[in-house]
Amino acid sequence: MPRLSLRFVPIWRRHFLVWKKVAATSILGHLADPVIYMLGLGYGLGSLLPQMEGTSYLLFLAGGTVCYSTMNSASFEALYSGFSRMHEQRTWDAILNTPVTLDDVVLAEMLWSASKSLMAGVAVLLVIWLLGLSHTPLSLWTIPLALLVGLCFASIGLIMTALAPSYDFFMYYFTLVITPMMLLCGVFFPVTQLPPVLQTASAILPLSHAVDIARPLLNDALPPHAVQHVAVLLVYTMAGFYVSLVLFRRRLSR
Amino acid sequence: MSAVISAQNLHKSYAGQEVVNGVNITINKGECYGLLGPNGAGKTTTLRLMLGLIDPDGGELKLLDHTVPRHAREARLRVGVVPQMDNLDPDFSVAENLLVYGRYFGMKDSEIEARISALLEFANLTHKKDVKISTLSGGMKRRLTLARALVNDPEIIFLDEPTTGLDPQARHLIWQRLRELTAQGKTLLLTTHFMDEAERLCHRLAILDQGRMIAEDTPRALIARHIEPQVVEVFGERVTQWAQQHAAQYAQRFEVSGETAFCYVEDAQQLLAHLRGHGELRYLHRPANLEDVFLKLTGREMRE
């Protein structure tokens, strides 16, 4: 079982201090990504499309973008940056020589990756507000949602980091997991457009549950089945964290 | 004398191979203790076991009165570690490295900052306080790693090959600092490949080979017990032939390695007189040292 403690805090602060040194570029990236997607796809495709599920295509896309952008942030951080800290820079080795344990280190990785998602989520929401797509106070709920999506994809991503022999390994994950997730989970078009088999697959994937929460919120509606969706994301988070911790313990016990 | 590190009958194997095989070590407060051994002898594994970073397959371990690995965390609060490979934070300045590291010990920022200037002075890095790690030389990085290991004012410092890859100037400075630490009453446990380093610094040392401890004593006692007091190294193209014909006559023991014959003798006078008559051979007469003991006990074959 994981043995968790507050000793993750100084590790999280370490990651934050590194981030602060590149904060300007990082924030710019968080803002530019959704702007490009929403303006490009939103206006480009949106002009061809009629209303989508009762809203403009741009607003429809915004709900997906909040989720997909936060998913990406946590995934990149947990995979590439996490692997760098564990393997390339040996930051973990240095930390593990202090009174901090591996469980604290992995928890800090997960929470830091989720923090990056939180920043990405806030950035997308700002863009949505600035473009005048949504003004509802309910849209503020996408901020805690971004954190939850971050936790979920950070802990799943850490499984990959624990297994990875090198950076190349991560391409499989992005090609075989993240990209299909983006296309199957209703980010760009409604899941109902998919054949039944793929709809079933979509229902299992965590990103669908995030999108099902985010989209109604931006449209000033309470999401149906919100509790179930949150529960699914939490189960993914806990299972991912548990499995990754077991794998990290095995990997680093040599 | 009180023991601060004790390992009894320590065992660890990977994939069926015993990497640490029944090692017993007791290290007293204030001692500088060295672990010597060829590559793969189990030195680093022994250190990792003692720090509680890996679980032993058998044996009893105590570090500063704490049972390890169960209470390794509490023990590590009072221990500093200089790892074999540099793992300083490349994104941070010299001072930030110390600050961030101190936080892992639960120290307050003000507490750490109060120590930073003394640590930098100790490491001869005061003028580098705010520079990035990538601009430091290898010796500076090692010194900063040593300073980092002292951030929590530890009672014991583990050093895994502290001077590997350093030039002689940098190595001497590290040695000087390690002697200062011993003078302050700190306990040092170090692994090394350098026999002169072990001979200069260590009060006692152990030689490990294939996971077993094959000798343990003070450097002088090891030399006195295991080896003849004098060595004559004879070099030259035809040294093999010379050794076969004459070496046994003058030396208690001899070994030929490449183009060198190592002759171990109680008294070198007769051998030296003989060699003066063989102008084609060059030779070096010296007292026996730890390297001779090491090579005698662990053999001359390469370990890879």
XYZ file of C-alpha atoms in Angstrom:
558
model
C 0.000 0.000 0.000
C 1.192 3.560 -0.633
C 2.565 5.294 2.458
C 1.801 8.941 1.931
C 3.044 11.920 3.898
C 3.496 15.666 3.671
C 7.138 15.174 2.759
C 6.082 15.533 -0.875
C 5.750 19.301 -0.302
C 9.454 20.236 -0.657
C 9.628 18.132 -3.835
C 6.595 19.880 -5.293
C 8.252 23.200 -4.396
C 11.392 22.083 -6.213
C 9.406 21.426 -9.406
C 7.632 24.754 -8.988
C 10.938 26.614 -8.593
C 12.223 25.051 -11.829
C 8.973 26.019 -13.564
C 9.195 29.611 -12.288
C 12.397 30.033 -14.273
C 10.564 29.308 -17.517
C 7.146 30.577 -16.407
C 6.729 33.163 -19.170
C 7.200 30.690 -22.038
C 5.168 28.066 -20.245
C 2.188 30.370 -19.717
C 2.409 31.586 -23.286
C 2.289 27.974 -24.464
C -0.712 27.202 -22.287
C -2.539 30.188 -23.797
C -1.441 29.794 -27.410
C -2.398 26.146 -27.747
C -6.150 26.540 -27.103
C -6.281 29.814 -29.037
C -4.822 28.168 -32.134
C -7.089 25.142 -31.906
C -10.246 27.032 -31.183
C -9.673 29.763 -33.710
C -8.418 27.409 -36.404
C -10.840 24.542 -36.002
C -13.584 26.569 -34.419
C -13.895 29.208 -37.116
C -12.683 26.983 -39.927
C -14.879 23.956 -39.300
C -17.423 25.957 -37.377
C -18.346 28.030 -40.413
C -19.236 24.799 -42.287
C -21.168 23.296 -39.451
C -24.634 24.153 -38.252
C -25.317 24.281 -34.561
C -23.783 21.390 -32.647
C -25.943 19.945 -29.878
C -27.760 23.234 -29.576
C -24.692 25.503 -29.340
C -22.177 27.081 -31.708
C -19.409 24.750 -32.858
C -16.882 27.031 -31.188
C -18.501 26.590 -27.784
C -18.879 22.859 -28.415
C -15.159 22.696 -29.175
C -14.318 24.780 -26.094
C -15.724 22.109 -23.776
C -13.524 19.498 -25.441
C -10.480 21.711 -25.480
C -10.564 22.324 -21.720
C -10.294 18.555 -21.212
C -7.898 17.661 -23.960
C -5.540 20.511 -23.147
C -5.379 19.551 -19.451
C -4.907 15.888 -20.402
C -1.945 16.831 -22.563
C -0.295 19.022 -19.941
C -0.320 16.327 -17.285
C 0.737 13.633 -19.740
C 3.749 15.533 -21.057
C 4.857 16.468 -17.561
C 4.476 12.961 -16.102
C 6.119 11.261 -19.069
C 8.876 13.428 -20.482
C 9.713 15.667 -17.521
C 9.147 12.868 -15.017
C 11.431 10.526 -16.929
C 14.059 13.232 -17.138
C 13.957 13.719 -13.372
C 14.017 10.012 -12.661
C 16.441 8.779 -15.306
C 18.409 11.534 -17.051
C 19.106 14.024 -14.286
C 18.872 11.487 -11.451
C 17.009 14.049 -9.386
C 15.068 11.246 -7.732
C 18.280 9.508 -6.623
C 19.437 12.708 -4.964
C 16.106 13.149 -3.198
C 15.921 9.518 -2.080
C 19.154 9.895 -0.110
C 17.309 12.286 2.199
C 14.542 11.336 4.671
C 12.090 11.269 1.761
C 10.736 8.002 0.381
C 9.883 6.885 -3.133
C 6.172 7.143 -2.332
C 6.634 10.832 -1.514
C 8.567 11.354 -4.756
C 5.895 9.686 -6.912
C 3.114 11.564 -5.133
C 4.961 14.827 -5.795
C 5.307 13.915 -9.488
C 1.578 13.242 -9.736
C 0.569 16.423 -7.921
C 3.015 18.548 -9.886
C 1.811 17.171 -13.218
C -1.749 17.879 -12.099
C -0.668 21.401 -11.166
C 0.464 21.893 -14.755
C -3.011 20.754 -15.869
C -4.570 23.242 -13.511
C -2.563 26.020 -15.161
C -3.566 24.762 -18.610
C -7.202 24.597 -17.560
C -7.191 28.152 -16.245
C -5.520 29.304 -19.456
C -8.196 27.694 -21.636
C -10.938 29.160 -19.491
C -9.384 32.615 -19.862
C -9.367 32.190 -23.633
C -13.002 31.078 -23.547
C -13.945 34.163 -21.548
C -11.881 36.508 -23.705
C -13.438 35.127 -26.885
C -16.807 35.738 -25.265
C -17.868 32.105 -25.665
C -19.183 31.581 -22.163
C -19.919 33.872 -19.257
C -21.669 31.553 -16.866
C -20.352 31.266 -13.301
C -20.767 27.516 -13.751
C -17.761 27.629 -16.085
C -15.599 28.192 -12.990
C -16.192 24.535 -12.145
C -13.904 23.614 -15.041
C -11.008 24.718 -12.824
C -11.362 21.910 -10.249
C -12.216 19.636 -13.175
C -8.872 20.518 -14.780
C -7.139 19.468 -11.564
C -9.010 16.156 -11.501
C -8.266 15.449 -15.180
C -4.651 16.302 -14.405
C -4.495 13.860 -11.493
C -6.086 11.154 -13.620
C -3.760 11.466 -16.621
C -0.702 12.112 -14.468
C -1.163 8.839 -12.631
C -1.874 6.874 -15.829
C 1.121 8.550 -17.467
C 3.386 7.658 -14.555
C 2.753 3.974 -15.326
C 4.421 4.602 -18.693
C 7.274 6.487 -17.069
C 7.846 3.574 -14.689
C 8.029 1.158 -17.630
C 9.950 3.321 -20.110
C 13.445 2.251 -21.182
C 13.900 5.588 -23.028
C 12.030 8.620 -24.311
C 11.157 6.817 -27.578
C 8.801 4.586 -25.629
C 6.479 7.526 -24.999
C 5.651 7.869 -28.705
C 3.658 4.630 -28.482
C 1.646 6.009 -25.617
C 0.825 9.214 -27.428
C 0.051 7.444 -30.696
C -1.880 4.519 -29.243
C -3.535 6.064 -26.192
C -3.634 9.851 -26.172
C -4.500 10.462 -29.833
C -7.316 7.842 -29.943
C -8.581 9.248 -26.655
C -8.768 12.688 -28.258
C -10.674 11.360 -31.290
C -13.021 8.948 -29.491
C -14.051 11.003 -26.495
C -16.111 13.739 -28.056
C -13.544 16.521 -28.129
C -14.159 17.543 -31.770
C -17.506 15.886 -32.558
C -20.262 14.174 -30.581
C -19.587 10.578 -29.578
C -22.983 9.653 -31.049
C -21.447 10.028 -34.513
C -19.291 6.945 -33.857
C -20.329 3.338 -34.628
C -21.740 1.519 -31.551
C -18.547 -0.467 -30.842
C -16.501 2.694 -30.657
C -19.177 4.383 -28.563
C -18.807 1.585 -26.024
C -15.045 1.994 -26.072
C -15.468 5.707 -25.629
C -17.613 5.202 -22.525
C -14.755 3.387 -20.816
C -12.148 6.043 -21.536
C -11.583 8.686 -18.854
C -11.517 11.660 -21.214
C -15.172 11.066 -22.217
C -16.215 11.481 -18.624
C -14.292 14.725 -18.350
C -15.842 16.070 -21.569
C -19.316 15.097 -20.341
C -18.763 17.303 -17.308
C -17.058 20.242 -19.000
C -19.380 20.788 -21.960
C -22.636 21.363 -20.043
C -20.836 23.595 -17.528
C -19.701 25.987 -20.252
C -23.232 25.954 -21.620
C -24.655 27.066 -18.249
C -26.141 23.669 -17.373
C -25.489 21.212 -14.561
C -23.881 18.099 -16.031
C -26.091 14.998 -15.827
C -24.522 12.055 -13.952
C -21.753 14.312 -12.680
C -21.141 12.130 -9.623
C -20.591 9.010 -11.743
C -18.230 10.852 -14.084
C -16.179 12.192 -11.187
C -16.127 8.711 -9.632
C -14.752 7.185 -12.841
C -11.981 9.795 -12.998
C -11.133 9.171 -9.338
C -10.961 5.410 -9.846
C -8.583 5.893 -12.795
C -6.496 8.236 -10.653
C -6.197 5.858 -7.723
C -5.634 2.770 -9.832
C -3.026 4.555 -11.949
C -1.205 5.857 -8.919
C -1.205 2.458 -7.258
C 0.059 0.587 -10.328
C 2.716 3.187 -11.099
C 3.960 3.100 -7.512
C 4.275 -0.694 -7.579
C 6.210 -0.440 -10.854
C 8.461 2.372 -9.620
C 9.242 0.423 -6.462
C 10.233 -2.541 -8.565
C 12.259 -0.452 -10.999
C 14.188 1.458 -8.328
C 14.795 -1.425 -5.935
C 17.939 -2.361 -7.814
C 33.876 3.691 21.222
C 30.293 3.431 20.120
C 29.184 1.848 16.879
C 27.195 4.146 14.581
C 26.876 1.682 11.721
C 26.610 -2.039 12.152
C 25.851 -4.736 9.609
C 25.640 -8.382 10.616
C 25.626 -11.180 8.101
C 24.272 -8.940 5.345
C 22.941 -10.664 2.229
C 21.572 -9.358 -1.057
C 21.191 -11.123 -4.370
C 19.930 -10.084 -7.780
C 18.600 -12.715 -10.174
C 20.086 -15.541 -8.120
C 23.525 -13.958 -7.896
C 24.826 -13.024 -4.435
C 25.981 -9.422 -4.718
C 26.496 -9.040 -0.969
C 27.271 -12.322 0.712
C 27.485 -12.402 4.491
C 29.167 -9.049 5.123
C 29.835 -7.956 8.744
C 30.877 -4.358 9.324
C 30.967 -2.279 12.486
C 31.955 1.360 12.195
C 32.629 3.501 15.239
C 31.825 7.144 15.788
C 34.477 9.447 14.339
C 36.030 6.798 12.147
C 36.854 7.122 8.482
C 36.108 3.681 7.078
C 36.854 2.634 3.512
C 35.280 -0.015 1.323
C 37.660 -1.201 -1.391
C 36.973 -3.693 -4.097
C 37.045 -4.284 -7.834
C 34.029 -3.349 -9.968
C 31.059 -5.477 -9.025
C 32.445 -6.351 -5.584
C 29.258 -5.111 -3.910
C 30.495 -1.773 -2.529
C 27.677 0.408 -3.803
C 25.066 -2.231 -2.969
C 26.407 -2.351 0.590
C 26.046 1.443 0.877
C 22.514 1.343 -0.535
C 21.566 -1.395 1.923
C 22.973 0.604 4.830
C 20.977 3.667 3.776
C 17.810 1.582 3.586
C 17.332 2.325 -0.129
C 17.046 -1.378 -0.907
C 15.892 -4.239 1.310
C 18.403 -6.913 2.302
C 17.594 -10.585 1.746
C 19.079 -11.365 5.137
C 21.035 -9.887 8.017
C 20.746 -7.170 10.618
C 21.452 -3.514 9.962
C 21.668 -0.605 12.343
C 22.360 2.990 11.381
C 22.662 5.497 14.258
C 20.611 3.270 16.586
C 17.832 2.886 14.036
C 16.940 -0.478 12.557
C 17.322 -0.347 8.784
C 15.408 -0.544 6.456
C 12.394 -0.248 8.801
C 13.482 3.043 10.355
C 15.837 4.172 7.602
C 14.021 7.469 7.183
C 14.714 8.556 10.760
C 18.326 7.488 10.388
C 18.769 9.377 7.110
C 17.784 12.628 8.842
C 21.269 12.553 10.387
C 23.187 11.209 7.380
C 24.685 12.922 4.321
C 25.341 11.191 1.010
C 27.780 11.991 -1.802
C 26.651 9.721 -4.661
C 28.884 8.215 -7.303
C 27.186 10.052 -10.159
C 26.563 13.771 -10.010
C 22.895 14.533 -9.566
C 22.920 18.235 -8.816
C 19.899 20.119 -10.104
C 21.006 21.609 -13.446
C 18.187 24.168 -13.459
C 19.334 25.785 -10.233
C 22.176 27.981 -9.110
C 24.755 26.733 -6.605
C 22.950 28.304 -3.639
C 19.522 27.132 -4.839
C 20.814 23.575 -4.951
C 21.641 23.794 -1.263
C 18.375 25.499 -0.363
C 16.179 22.998 -2.183
C 18.126 20.052 -0.771
C 17.883 21.302 2.790
C 14.105 21.440 2.452
C 14.001 17.668 1.893
C 15.290 17.317 5.465
C 12.393 19.384 6.730
C 14.638 22.370 7.425
C 13.186 25.885 7.355
C 14.447 28.225 4.633
C 15.914 30.579 7.242
C 17.743 27.665 8.856
C 19.243 26.591 5.531
C 20.127 30.111 4.434
C 22.006 30.587 7.690
C 24.211 27.636 6.758
C 24.752 28.367 3.057
C 27.687 30.772 3.314
C 29.641 28.436 5.618
C 28.932 25.496 3.303
C 30.053 27.455 0.247
C 33.206 28.530 2.032
C 33.921 24.918 2.964
C 33.489 23.965 -0.705
C 35.573 26.935 -1.974
C 32.553 28.054 -3.960
C 31.676 31.369 -2.314
C 32.402 33.232 -5.562
C 30.130 30.834 -7.490
C 27.080 31.255 -5.267
C 24.706 32.458 -7.985
C 26.049 30.726 -11.076
C 24.367 27.847 -12.883
C 25.563 24.299 -12.330
C 26.442 23.812 -16.006
C 29.253 26.385 -15.722
C 31.027 24.500 -12.895
C 34.057 22.261 -13.447
C 33.990 18.607 -12.398
C 35.888 19.385 -9.204
C 33.516 22.216 -8.304
C 30.504 19.970 -8.850
C 31.993 17.342 -6.555
C 32.687 19.965 -3.890
C 29.145 21.279 -4.187
C 27.831 17.723 -3.883
C 29.890 17.366 -0.713
C 28.553 20.666 0.622
C 25.031 19.532 -0.236
C 25.585 16.338 1.776
C 26.461 18.535 4.779
C 23.400 20.776 4.593
C 21.675 18.920 7.466
C 24.861 18.847 9.584
C 24.969 15.031 9.450
C 26.763 12.759 11.901
C 27.687 10.247 9.214
C 28.654 10.954 5.622
C 28.487 8.252 2.958
C 30.774 8.892 -0.007
C 30.595 6.659 -3.071
C 33.810 7.141 -5.046
C 34.137 10.805 -4.079
C 37.133 11.605 -6.295
C 36.562 9.453 -9.390
C 37.159 11.496 -12.534
C 38.892 14.412 -10.795
C 42.304 15.857 -11.591
C 45.012 15.669 -8.883
C 44.471 19.247 -7.662
C 40.749 18.714 -7.258
C 41.335 15.363 -5.576
C 43.755 16.825 -3.022
C 41.275 19.525 -2.114
C 38.546 16.928 -1.515
C 40.949 14.885 0.637
C 41.770 17.935 2.702
C 38.074 18.607 3.259
C 37.379 15.006 4.228
C 40.181 15.152 6.800
C 38.630 18.318 8.209
C 35.339 16.510 8.579
C 37.003 13.639 10.427
C 38.726 16.188 12.655
C 35.287 17.607 13.489
C 34.268 14.171 14.725
C 32.121 13.157 11.743
C 31.997 9.519 10.763
C 32.881 8.843 7.115
C 32.144 5.756 5.095
C 33.656 5.849 1.640
C 34.144 3.546 -1.309
C 37.055 4.072 -3.644
C 39.187 2.563 -6.378
C 42.161 4.669 -5.399
C 44.481 2.919 -3.004
C 46.431 6.045 -2.142
C 43.140 7.711 -1.252
C 42.192 4.842 1.061
C 45.670 4.716 2.584
C 45.725 8.454 3.301
C 42.217 8.927 4.577
C 40.930 5.760 6.165
C 41.473 4.695 9.743
C 40.241 1.250 8.831
C 39.188 -0.399 5.639
C 37.629 -3.509 4.253
C 38.400 -5.206 0.978
C 35.344 -6.688 -0.706
C 35.436 -9.189 -3.536
C 32.434 -10.927 -5.095
C 30.202 -9.793 -2.271
C 32.420 -11.094 0.533
C 34.707 -9.216 2.881
C 38.140 -10.764 2.400
C 40.178 -8.490 4.693
C 39.614 -5.727 7.223
C 42.090 -3.684 9.264
C 44.050 -0.439 9.376
C 45.958 0.255 6.140
C 49.319 -0.348 7.857
C 48.231 -3.597 9.447
C 46.845 -4.872 6.136
C 50.158 -4.177 4.433
C 52.153 -5.720 7.276
C 49.990 -8.843 7.405
C 49.470 -9.601 3.752
C 52.569 -8.530 1.920
C 56.370 -8.409 2.019
C 57.574 -4.943 3.050
C 59.443 -4.039 -0.142
C 58.656 -4.182 -3.825
C 60.980 -3.996 -6.800
C 59.228 -3.453 -10.124
C 61.385 -4.546 -13.043
C 60.526 -3.349 -16.580
C 61.879 -4.157 -20.005
C 61.154 -6.140 -23.158
C 62.884 -9.277 -21.956
C 61.566 -9.110 -18.443
C 59.558 -12.360 -18.731
C 62.671 -14.304 -19.595
C 64.649 -12.607 -16.815
C 61.934 -13.326 -14.278
C 61.749 -17.011 -15.161
C 65.498 -17.388 -14.737
C 66.298 -15.141 -11.769
C 63.331 -13.729 -9.896
C 62.671 -16.708 -7.652
C 66.257 -16.624 -6.525
C 66.040 -13.093 -5.096
C 62.359 -12.520 -4.293
C 60.037 -14.243 -1.811
C 57.268 -13.885 -4.371
C 56.996 -12.450 -7.885
C 54.360 -11.825 -10.533
C 54.742 -10.879 -14.166
C 52.103 -8.602 -15.627
C 52.687 -7.401 -19.192
C 56.224 -6.052 -19.375
C 56.614 -5.641 -15.626
C 57.813 -8.142 -13.019
C 56.693 -7.345 -9.473
C 59.167 -8.768 -6.988
C 58.071 -8.824 -3.336
C 61.010 -9.008 -0.958
C 61.903 -8.784 2.738
C 65.241 -7.178 1.848
C 65.953 -5.814 -1.633
C 69.727 -5.386 -1.442
C 70.730 -8.584 -3.250
C 68.127 -8.148 -5.962
C 69.169 -4.534 -6.535
C 72.824 -5.517 -6.794
C 71.882 -8.175 -9.358
C 69.802 -5.692 -11.369
C 72.649 -3.167 -11.499
C 74.481 -5.792 -13.526
C 71.623 -6.005 -16.069
C 71.690 -2.635 -17.820
C 68.882 -3.561 -20.250
C 66.359 -3.738 -17.371
C 64.977 -0.691 -15.624
C 63.612 -0.988 -12.121
C 61.825 0.840 -9.323
C 62.373 0.085 -5.660
C 59.590 1.153 -3.298
C 57.893 0.188 -0.031
C 54.867 -2.106 -0.348
C 51.546 -0.308 -0.422
C 47.866 -0.994 -0.256
C 47.603 -1.577 -3.986
C 49.969 -4.528 -3.640
C 47.710 -5.986 -0.942
C 44.653 -5.330 -3.047
C 46.099 -7.000 -6.137
C 47.356 -9.947 -4.120
C 43.968 -10.540 -2.537
C 41.724 -9.844 -5.526
C 43.988 -10.949 -8.371
C 45.174 -9.127 -11.468
C 42.477 -10.208 -13.920
C 40.183 -7.527 -15.269
C 36.725 -7.321 -13.711
C 34.170 -6.179 -16.227
